[in-house]
PDB file of C-alpha atoms in Angstrom:
ATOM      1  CA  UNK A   7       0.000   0.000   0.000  1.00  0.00           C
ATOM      2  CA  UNK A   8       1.466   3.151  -0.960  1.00  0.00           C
ATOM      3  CA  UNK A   9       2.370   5.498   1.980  1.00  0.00           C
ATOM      4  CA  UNK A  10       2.420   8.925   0.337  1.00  0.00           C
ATOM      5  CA  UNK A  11      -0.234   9.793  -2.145  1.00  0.00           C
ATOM      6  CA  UNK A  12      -0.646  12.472  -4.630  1.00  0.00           C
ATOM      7  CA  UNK A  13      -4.237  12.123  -5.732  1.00  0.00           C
ATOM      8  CA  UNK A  14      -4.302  14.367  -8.857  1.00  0.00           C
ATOM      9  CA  UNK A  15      -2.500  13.473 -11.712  1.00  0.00           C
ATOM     10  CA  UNK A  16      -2.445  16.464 -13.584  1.00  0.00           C
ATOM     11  CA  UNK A  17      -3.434  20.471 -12.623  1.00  0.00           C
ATOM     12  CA  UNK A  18      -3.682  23.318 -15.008  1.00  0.00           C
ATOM     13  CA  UNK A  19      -3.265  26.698 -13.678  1.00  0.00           C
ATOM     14  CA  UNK A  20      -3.041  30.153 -15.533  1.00  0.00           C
ATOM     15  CA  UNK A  21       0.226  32.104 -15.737  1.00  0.00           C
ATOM     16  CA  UNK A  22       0.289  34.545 -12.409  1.00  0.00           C
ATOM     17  CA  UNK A  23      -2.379  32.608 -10.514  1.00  0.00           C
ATOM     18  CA  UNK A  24      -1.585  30.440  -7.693  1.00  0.00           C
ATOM     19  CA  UNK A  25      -1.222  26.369  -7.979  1.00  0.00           C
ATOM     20  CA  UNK A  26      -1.578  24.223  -5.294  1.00  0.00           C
ATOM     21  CA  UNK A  27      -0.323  20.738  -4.764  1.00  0.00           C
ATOM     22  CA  UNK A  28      -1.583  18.245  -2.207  1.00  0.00           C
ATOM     23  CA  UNK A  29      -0.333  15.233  -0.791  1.00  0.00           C
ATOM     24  CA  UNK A  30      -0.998  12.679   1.831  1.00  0.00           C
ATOM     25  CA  UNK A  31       0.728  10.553   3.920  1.00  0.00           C
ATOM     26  CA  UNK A  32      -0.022   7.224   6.033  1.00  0.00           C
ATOM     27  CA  UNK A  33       2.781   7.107   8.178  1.00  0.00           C
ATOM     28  CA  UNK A  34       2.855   8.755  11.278  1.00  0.00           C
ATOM     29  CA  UNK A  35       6.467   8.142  12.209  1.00  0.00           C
ATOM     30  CA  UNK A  36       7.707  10.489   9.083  1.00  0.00           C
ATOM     31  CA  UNK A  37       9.490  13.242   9.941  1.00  0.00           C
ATOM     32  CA  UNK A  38      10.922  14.491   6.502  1.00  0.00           C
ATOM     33  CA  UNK A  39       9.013  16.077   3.945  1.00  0.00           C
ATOM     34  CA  UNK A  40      10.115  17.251   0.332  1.00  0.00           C
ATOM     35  CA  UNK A  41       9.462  18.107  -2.855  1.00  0.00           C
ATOM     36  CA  UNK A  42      11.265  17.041  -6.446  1.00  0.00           C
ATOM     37  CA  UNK A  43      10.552  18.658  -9.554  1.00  0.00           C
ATOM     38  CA  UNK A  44      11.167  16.612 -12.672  1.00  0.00           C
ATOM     39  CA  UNK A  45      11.336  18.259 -16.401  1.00  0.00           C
ATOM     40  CA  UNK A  46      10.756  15.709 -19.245  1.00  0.00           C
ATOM     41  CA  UNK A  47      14.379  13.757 -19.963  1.00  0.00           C
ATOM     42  CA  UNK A  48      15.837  15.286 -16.478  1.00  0.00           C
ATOM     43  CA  UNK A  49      15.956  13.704 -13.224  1.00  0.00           C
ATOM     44  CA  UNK A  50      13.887  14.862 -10.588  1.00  0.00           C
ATOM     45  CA  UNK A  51      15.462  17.781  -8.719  1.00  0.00           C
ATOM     46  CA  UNK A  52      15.197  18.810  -5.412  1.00  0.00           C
ATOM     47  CA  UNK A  53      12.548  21.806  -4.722  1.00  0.00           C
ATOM     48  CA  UNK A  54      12.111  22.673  -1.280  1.00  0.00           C
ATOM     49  CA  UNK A  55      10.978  20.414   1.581  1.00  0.00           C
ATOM     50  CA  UNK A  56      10.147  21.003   5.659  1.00  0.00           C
ATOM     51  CA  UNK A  57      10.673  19.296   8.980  1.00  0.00           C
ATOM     52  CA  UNK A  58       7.901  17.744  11.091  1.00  0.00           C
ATOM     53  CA  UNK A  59       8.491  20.691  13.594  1.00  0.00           C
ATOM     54  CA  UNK A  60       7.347  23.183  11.734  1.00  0.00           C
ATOM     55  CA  UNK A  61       4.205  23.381   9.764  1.00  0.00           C
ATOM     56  CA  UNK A  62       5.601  25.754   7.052  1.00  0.00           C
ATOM     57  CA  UNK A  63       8.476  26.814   5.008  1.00  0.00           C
ATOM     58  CA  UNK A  64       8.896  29.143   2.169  1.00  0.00           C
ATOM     59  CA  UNK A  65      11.559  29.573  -0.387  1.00  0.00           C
ATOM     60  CA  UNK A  66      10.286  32.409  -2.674  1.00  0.00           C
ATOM     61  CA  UNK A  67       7.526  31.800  -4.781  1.00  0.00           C
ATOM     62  CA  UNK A  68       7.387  28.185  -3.332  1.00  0.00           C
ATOM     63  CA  UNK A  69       5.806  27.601  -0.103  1.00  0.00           C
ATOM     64  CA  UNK A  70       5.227  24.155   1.721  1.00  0.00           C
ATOM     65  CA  UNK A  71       2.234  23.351   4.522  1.00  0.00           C
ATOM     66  CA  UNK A  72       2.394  20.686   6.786  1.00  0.00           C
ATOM     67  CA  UNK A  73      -0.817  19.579   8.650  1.00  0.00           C
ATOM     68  CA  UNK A  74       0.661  16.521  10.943  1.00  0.00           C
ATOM     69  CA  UNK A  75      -3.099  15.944  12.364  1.00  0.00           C
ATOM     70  CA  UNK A  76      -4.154  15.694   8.955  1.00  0.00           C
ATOM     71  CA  UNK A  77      -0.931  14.101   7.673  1.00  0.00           C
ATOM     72  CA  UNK A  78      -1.296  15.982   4.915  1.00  0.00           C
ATOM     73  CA  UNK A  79       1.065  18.451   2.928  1.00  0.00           C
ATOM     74  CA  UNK A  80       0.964  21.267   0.338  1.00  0.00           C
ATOM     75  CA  UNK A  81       3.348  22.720  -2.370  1.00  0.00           C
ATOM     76  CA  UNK A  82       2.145  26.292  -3.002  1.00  0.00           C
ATOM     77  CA  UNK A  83       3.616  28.498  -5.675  1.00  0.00           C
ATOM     78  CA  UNK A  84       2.629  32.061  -6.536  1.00  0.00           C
ATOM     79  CA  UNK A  85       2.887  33.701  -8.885  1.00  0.00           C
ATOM     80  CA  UNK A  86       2.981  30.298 -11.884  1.00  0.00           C
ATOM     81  CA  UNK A  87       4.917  31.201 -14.191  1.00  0.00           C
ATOM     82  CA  UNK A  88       5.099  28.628 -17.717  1.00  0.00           C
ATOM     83  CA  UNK A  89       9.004  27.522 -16.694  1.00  0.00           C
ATOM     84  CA  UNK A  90       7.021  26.219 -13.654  1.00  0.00           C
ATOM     85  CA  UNK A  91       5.283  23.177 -15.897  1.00  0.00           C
ATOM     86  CA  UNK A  92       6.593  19.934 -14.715  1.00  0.00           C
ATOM     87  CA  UNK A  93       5.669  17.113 -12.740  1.00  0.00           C
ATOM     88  CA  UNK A  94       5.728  17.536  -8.719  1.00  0.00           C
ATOM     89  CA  UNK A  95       6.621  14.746  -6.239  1.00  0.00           C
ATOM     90  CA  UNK A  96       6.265  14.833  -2.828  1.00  0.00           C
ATOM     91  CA  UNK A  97       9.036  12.127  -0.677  1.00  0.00           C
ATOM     92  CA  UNK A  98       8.974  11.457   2.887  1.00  0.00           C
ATOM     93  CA  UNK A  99      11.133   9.954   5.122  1.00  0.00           C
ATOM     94  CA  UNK A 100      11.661   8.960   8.520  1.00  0.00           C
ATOM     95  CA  UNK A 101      15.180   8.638   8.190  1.00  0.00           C
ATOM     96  CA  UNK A 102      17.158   5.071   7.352  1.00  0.00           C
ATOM     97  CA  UNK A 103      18.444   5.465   4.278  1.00  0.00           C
ATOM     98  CA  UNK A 104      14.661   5.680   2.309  1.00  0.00           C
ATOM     99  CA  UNK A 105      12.524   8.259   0.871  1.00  0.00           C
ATOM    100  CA  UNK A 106       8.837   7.432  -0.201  1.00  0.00           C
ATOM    101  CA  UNK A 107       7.793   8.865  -3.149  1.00  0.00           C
ATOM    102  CA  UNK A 108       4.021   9.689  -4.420  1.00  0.00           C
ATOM    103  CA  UNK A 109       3.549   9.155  -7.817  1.00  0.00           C
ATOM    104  CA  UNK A 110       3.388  13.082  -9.104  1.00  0.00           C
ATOM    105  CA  UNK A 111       1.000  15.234 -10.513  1.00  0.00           C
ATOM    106  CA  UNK A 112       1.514  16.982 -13.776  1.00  0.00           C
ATOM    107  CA  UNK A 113       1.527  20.846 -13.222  1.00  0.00           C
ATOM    108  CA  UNK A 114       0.998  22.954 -16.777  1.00  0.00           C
ATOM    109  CA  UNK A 115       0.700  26.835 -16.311  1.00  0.00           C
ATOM    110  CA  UNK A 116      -0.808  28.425 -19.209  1.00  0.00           C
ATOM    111  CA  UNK A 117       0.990  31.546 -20.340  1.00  0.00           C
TER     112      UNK A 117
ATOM    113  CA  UNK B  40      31.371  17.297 -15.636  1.00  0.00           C
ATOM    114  CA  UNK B  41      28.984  18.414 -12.512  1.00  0.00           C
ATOM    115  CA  UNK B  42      25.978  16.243 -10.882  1.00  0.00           C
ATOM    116  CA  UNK B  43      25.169  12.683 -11.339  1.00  0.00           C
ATOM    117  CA  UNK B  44      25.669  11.263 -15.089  1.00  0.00           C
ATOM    118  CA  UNK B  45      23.790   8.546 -15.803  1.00  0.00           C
ATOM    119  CA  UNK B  46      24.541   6.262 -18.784  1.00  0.00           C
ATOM    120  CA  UNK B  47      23.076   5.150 -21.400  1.00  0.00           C
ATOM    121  CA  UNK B  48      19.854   7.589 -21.409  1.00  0.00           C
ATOM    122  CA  UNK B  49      18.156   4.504 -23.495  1.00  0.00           C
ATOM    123  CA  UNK B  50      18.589   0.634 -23.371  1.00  0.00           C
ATOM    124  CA  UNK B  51      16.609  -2.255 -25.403  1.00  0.00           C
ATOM    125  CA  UNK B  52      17.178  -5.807 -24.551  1.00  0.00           C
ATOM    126  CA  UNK B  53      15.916  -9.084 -24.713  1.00  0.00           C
ATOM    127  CA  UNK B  54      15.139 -11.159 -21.859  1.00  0.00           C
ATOM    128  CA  UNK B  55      18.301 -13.153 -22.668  1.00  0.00           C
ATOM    129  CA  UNK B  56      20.234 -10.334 -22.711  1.00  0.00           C
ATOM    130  CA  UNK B  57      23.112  -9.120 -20.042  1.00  0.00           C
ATOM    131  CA  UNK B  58      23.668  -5.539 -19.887  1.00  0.00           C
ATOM    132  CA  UNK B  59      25.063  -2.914 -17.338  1.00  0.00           C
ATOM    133  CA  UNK B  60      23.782   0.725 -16.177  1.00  0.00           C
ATOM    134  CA  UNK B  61      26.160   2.869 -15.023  1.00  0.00           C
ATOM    135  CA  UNK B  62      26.278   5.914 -12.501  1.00  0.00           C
ATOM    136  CA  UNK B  63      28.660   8.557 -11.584  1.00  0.00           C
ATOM    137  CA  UNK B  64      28.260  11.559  -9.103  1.00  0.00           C
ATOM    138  CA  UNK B  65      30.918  14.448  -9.213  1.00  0.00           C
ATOM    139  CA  UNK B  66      29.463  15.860  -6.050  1.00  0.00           C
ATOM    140  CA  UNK B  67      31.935  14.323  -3.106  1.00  0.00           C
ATOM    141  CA  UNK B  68      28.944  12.388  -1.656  1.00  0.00           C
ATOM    142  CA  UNK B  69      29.296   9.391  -0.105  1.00  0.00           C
ATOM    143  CA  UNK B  70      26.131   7.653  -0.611  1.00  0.00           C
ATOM    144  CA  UNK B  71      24.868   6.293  -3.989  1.00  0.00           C
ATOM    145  CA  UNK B  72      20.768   4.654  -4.547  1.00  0.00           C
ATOM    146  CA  UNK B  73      18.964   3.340  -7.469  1.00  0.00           C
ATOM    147  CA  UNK B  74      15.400   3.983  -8.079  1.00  0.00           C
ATOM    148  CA  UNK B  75      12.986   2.335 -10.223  1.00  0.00           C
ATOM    149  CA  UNK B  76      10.212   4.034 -11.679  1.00  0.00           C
ATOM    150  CA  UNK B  77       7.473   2.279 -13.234  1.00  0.00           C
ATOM    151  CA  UNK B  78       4.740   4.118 -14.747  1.00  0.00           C
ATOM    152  CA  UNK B  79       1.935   5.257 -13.025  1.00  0.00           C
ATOM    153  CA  UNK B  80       3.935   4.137  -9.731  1.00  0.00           C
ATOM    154  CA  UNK B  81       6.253   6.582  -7.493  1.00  0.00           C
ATOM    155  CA  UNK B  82       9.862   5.870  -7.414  1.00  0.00           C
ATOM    156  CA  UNK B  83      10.727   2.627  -5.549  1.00  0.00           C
ATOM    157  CA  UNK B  84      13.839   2.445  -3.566  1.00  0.00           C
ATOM    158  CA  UNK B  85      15.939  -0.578  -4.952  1.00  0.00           C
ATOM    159  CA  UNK B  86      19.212  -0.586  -3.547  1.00  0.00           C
ATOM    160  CA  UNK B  87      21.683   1.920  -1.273  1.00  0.00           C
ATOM    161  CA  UNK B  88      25.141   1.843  -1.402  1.00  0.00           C
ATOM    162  CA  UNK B  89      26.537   3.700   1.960  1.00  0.00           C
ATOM    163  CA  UNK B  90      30.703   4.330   2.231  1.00  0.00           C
ATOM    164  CA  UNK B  91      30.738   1.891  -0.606  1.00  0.00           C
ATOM    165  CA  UNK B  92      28.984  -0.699   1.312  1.00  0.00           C
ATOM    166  CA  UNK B  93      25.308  -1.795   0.762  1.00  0.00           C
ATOM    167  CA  UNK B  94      22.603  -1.058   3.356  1.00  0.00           C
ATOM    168  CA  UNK B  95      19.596  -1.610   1.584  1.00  0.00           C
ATOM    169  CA  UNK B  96      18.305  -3.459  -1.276  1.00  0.00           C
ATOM    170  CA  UNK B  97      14.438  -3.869  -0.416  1.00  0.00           C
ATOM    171  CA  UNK B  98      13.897  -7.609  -1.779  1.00  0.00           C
ATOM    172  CA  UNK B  99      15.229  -6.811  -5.363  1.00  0.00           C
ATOM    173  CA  UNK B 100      14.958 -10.016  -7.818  1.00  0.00           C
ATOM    174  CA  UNK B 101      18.267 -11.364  -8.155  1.00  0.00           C
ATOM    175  CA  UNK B 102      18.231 -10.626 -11.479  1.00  0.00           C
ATOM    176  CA  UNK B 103      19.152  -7.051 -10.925  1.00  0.00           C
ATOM    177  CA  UNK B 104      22.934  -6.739  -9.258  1.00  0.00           C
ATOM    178  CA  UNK B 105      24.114  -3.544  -8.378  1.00  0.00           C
ATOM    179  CA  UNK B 106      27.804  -2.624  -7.824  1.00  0.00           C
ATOM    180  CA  UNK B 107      29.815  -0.181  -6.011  1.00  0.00           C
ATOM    181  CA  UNK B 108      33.300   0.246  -6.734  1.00  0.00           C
ATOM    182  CA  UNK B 109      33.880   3.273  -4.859  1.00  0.00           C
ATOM    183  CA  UNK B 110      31.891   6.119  -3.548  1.00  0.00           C
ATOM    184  CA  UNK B 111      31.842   8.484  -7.131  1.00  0.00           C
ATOM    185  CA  UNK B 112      30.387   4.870  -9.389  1.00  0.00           C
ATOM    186  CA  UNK B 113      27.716   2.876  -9.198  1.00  0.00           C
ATOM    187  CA  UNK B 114      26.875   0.033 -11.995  1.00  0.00           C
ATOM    188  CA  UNK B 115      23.374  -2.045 -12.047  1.00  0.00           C
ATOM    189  CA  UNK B 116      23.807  -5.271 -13.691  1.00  0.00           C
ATOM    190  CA  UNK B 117      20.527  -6.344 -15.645  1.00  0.00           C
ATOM    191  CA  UNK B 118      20.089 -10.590 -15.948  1.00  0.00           C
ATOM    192  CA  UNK B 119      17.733 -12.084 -17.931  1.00  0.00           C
ATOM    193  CA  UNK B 120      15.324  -9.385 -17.012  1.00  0.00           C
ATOM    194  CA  UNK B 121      11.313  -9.981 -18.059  1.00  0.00           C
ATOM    195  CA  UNK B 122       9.209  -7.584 -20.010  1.00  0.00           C
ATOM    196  CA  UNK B 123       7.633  -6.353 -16.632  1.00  0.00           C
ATOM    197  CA  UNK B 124      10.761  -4.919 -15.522  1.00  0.00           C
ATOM    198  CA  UNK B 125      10.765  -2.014 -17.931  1.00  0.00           C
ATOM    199  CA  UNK B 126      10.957   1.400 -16.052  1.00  0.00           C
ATOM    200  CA  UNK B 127      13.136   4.190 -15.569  1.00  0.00           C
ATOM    201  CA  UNK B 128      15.640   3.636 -13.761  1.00  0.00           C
ATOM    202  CA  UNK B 129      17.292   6.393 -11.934  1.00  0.00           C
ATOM    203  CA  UNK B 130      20.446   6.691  -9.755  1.00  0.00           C
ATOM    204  CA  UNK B 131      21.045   9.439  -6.902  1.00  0.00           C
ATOM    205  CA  UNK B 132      23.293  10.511  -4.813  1.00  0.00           C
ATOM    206  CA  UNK B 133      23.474  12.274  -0.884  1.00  0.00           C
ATOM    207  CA  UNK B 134      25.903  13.448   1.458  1.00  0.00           C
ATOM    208  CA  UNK B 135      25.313  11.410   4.478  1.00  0.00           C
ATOM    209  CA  UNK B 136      25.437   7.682   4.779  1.00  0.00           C
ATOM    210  CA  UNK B 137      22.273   7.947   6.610  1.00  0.00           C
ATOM    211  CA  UNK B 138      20.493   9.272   3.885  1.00  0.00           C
ATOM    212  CA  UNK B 139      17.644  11.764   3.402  1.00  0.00           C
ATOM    213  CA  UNK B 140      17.371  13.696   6.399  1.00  0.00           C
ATOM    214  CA  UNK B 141      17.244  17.303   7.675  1.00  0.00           C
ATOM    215  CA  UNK B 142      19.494  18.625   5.521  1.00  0.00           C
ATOM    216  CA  UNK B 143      19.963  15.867   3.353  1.00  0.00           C
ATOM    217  CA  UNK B 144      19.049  15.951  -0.466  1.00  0.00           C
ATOM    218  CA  UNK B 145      18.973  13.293  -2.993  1.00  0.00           C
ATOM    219  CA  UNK B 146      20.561  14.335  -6.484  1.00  0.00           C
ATOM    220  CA  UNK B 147      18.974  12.588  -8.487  1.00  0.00           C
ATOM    221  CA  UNK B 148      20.747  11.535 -12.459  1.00  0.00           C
ATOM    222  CA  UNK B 149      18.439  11.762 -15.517  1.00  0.00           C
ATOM    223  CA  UNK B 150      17.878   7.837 -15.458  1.00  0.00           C
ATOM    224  CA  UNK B 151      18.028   5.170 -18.229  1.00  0.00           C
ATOM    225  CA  UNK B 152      15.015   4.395 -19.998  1.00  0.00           C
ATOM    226  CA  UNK B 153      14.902   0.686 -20.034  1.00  0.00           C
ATOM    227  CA  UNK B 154      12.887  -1.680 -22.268  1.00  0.00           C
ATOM    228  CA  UNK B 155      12.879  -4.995 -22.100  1.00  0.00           C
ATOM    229  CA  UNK B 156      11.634  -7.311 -25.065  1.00  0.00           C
TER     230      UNK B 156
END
């Protein structure tokens, strides 16, 4: 059973407007939360991620949420901009040498 | 070269086939993984190489070997691999030999594409 879920495959978003991606976890005893951001023919690259003592952390446009109760977790970015399209993966971890991945969901900002 | 280099970027074989991926990170890190990615399925953890040594390798069908001959290479030996095994498969590297933590990333290479006939 998978342990971190991203339940929509794709979003569309217009260019300047804010897109929001969600993800959910099963397992309580993460304590690591990030983000990866793959481009077509690239790896996935790192994006921004947060500790389970916080519930937020921003890196410029990109902001993540962490609701623990809800063991849930959002990727916010404003303002989209088109260099933005790519798919999103949230990984969690509690440490031991393994990340869990969800499976991504396909943002496309519209210019 | 900078990052982690993955070669080739695109493999076909047959299931009789033997064939090797290979993986090297110019980033000083001392921990080396490779991921599997099947379509419409996250990433899946296969094995972790830590100071050279493996920690990790999650129940991996022998037909899949991985070696690590030092801490910049890593190779994946493919086996008589079946047409279910065809995925992208990607290698990363970290800093710590613990893995992802705090302030620990996973650079990730741009993976081999692997299809298996």
């Amino acid at each position: 059973d998978q342990q971190v879920k991203q339940n929509s495959p794709s979003l569309s978003v217009q260019e300047g407007r804010i897109s929001i991606l969600n993800c959910d976890y099963t397992n309580s005893m993460f304590d690591y939360f990030l983000w990866y951001k793959k481009y077509p023919a690239e790896g996935p690259t790192f994006l921004i991620s947060i500790s389970s003592i916080k519930d937020k952390n921003e890196d410029g446009r990109f902001t993540v949420f962490l609701n623990k109760s809800a063991k849930h977790l959002s990727l916010h970015i404003v303002p989209s901009q088109p260099g933005d399209s790519a798919v999103y993966f949230c990984a969690a971890s509690a440490g031991a040498n393994n990340l869990f991945f969800g499976t991504g969901t396909r943002l496309t900002v519209i210019p | 070269e900078t990052g982690v280099t993955q070669t080739p970027r695109h493999l076909v074989m047959g299931m009789t086939n033997k064939k090797s991926l290979k993986c090297e990170q110019h980033l000083g890190h001392n921990a080396m993984y490779w991921y599997k990615q099947s379509a419409k399925k996250p990433l899946e953890l296969m094995f972790v190489y830590s100071l050279e040594e493996r920690v990790e390798n999650n129940s991996v069908p022998s037909r899949f070997s991985p070696e690590c001959p030092n801490s910049s290479h890593l190779f994946l030996h493919l086996h008589t691999l079946q047409p279910e095994d065809s995925a992208l498969y990607l290698c990363a590297s970290s800093q710590d030999s613990k893995g992802p933590t705090t302030n620990e990333k996973l650079f990730f290479g741009s993976g081999t594409q692997l299809s298996v006939l």
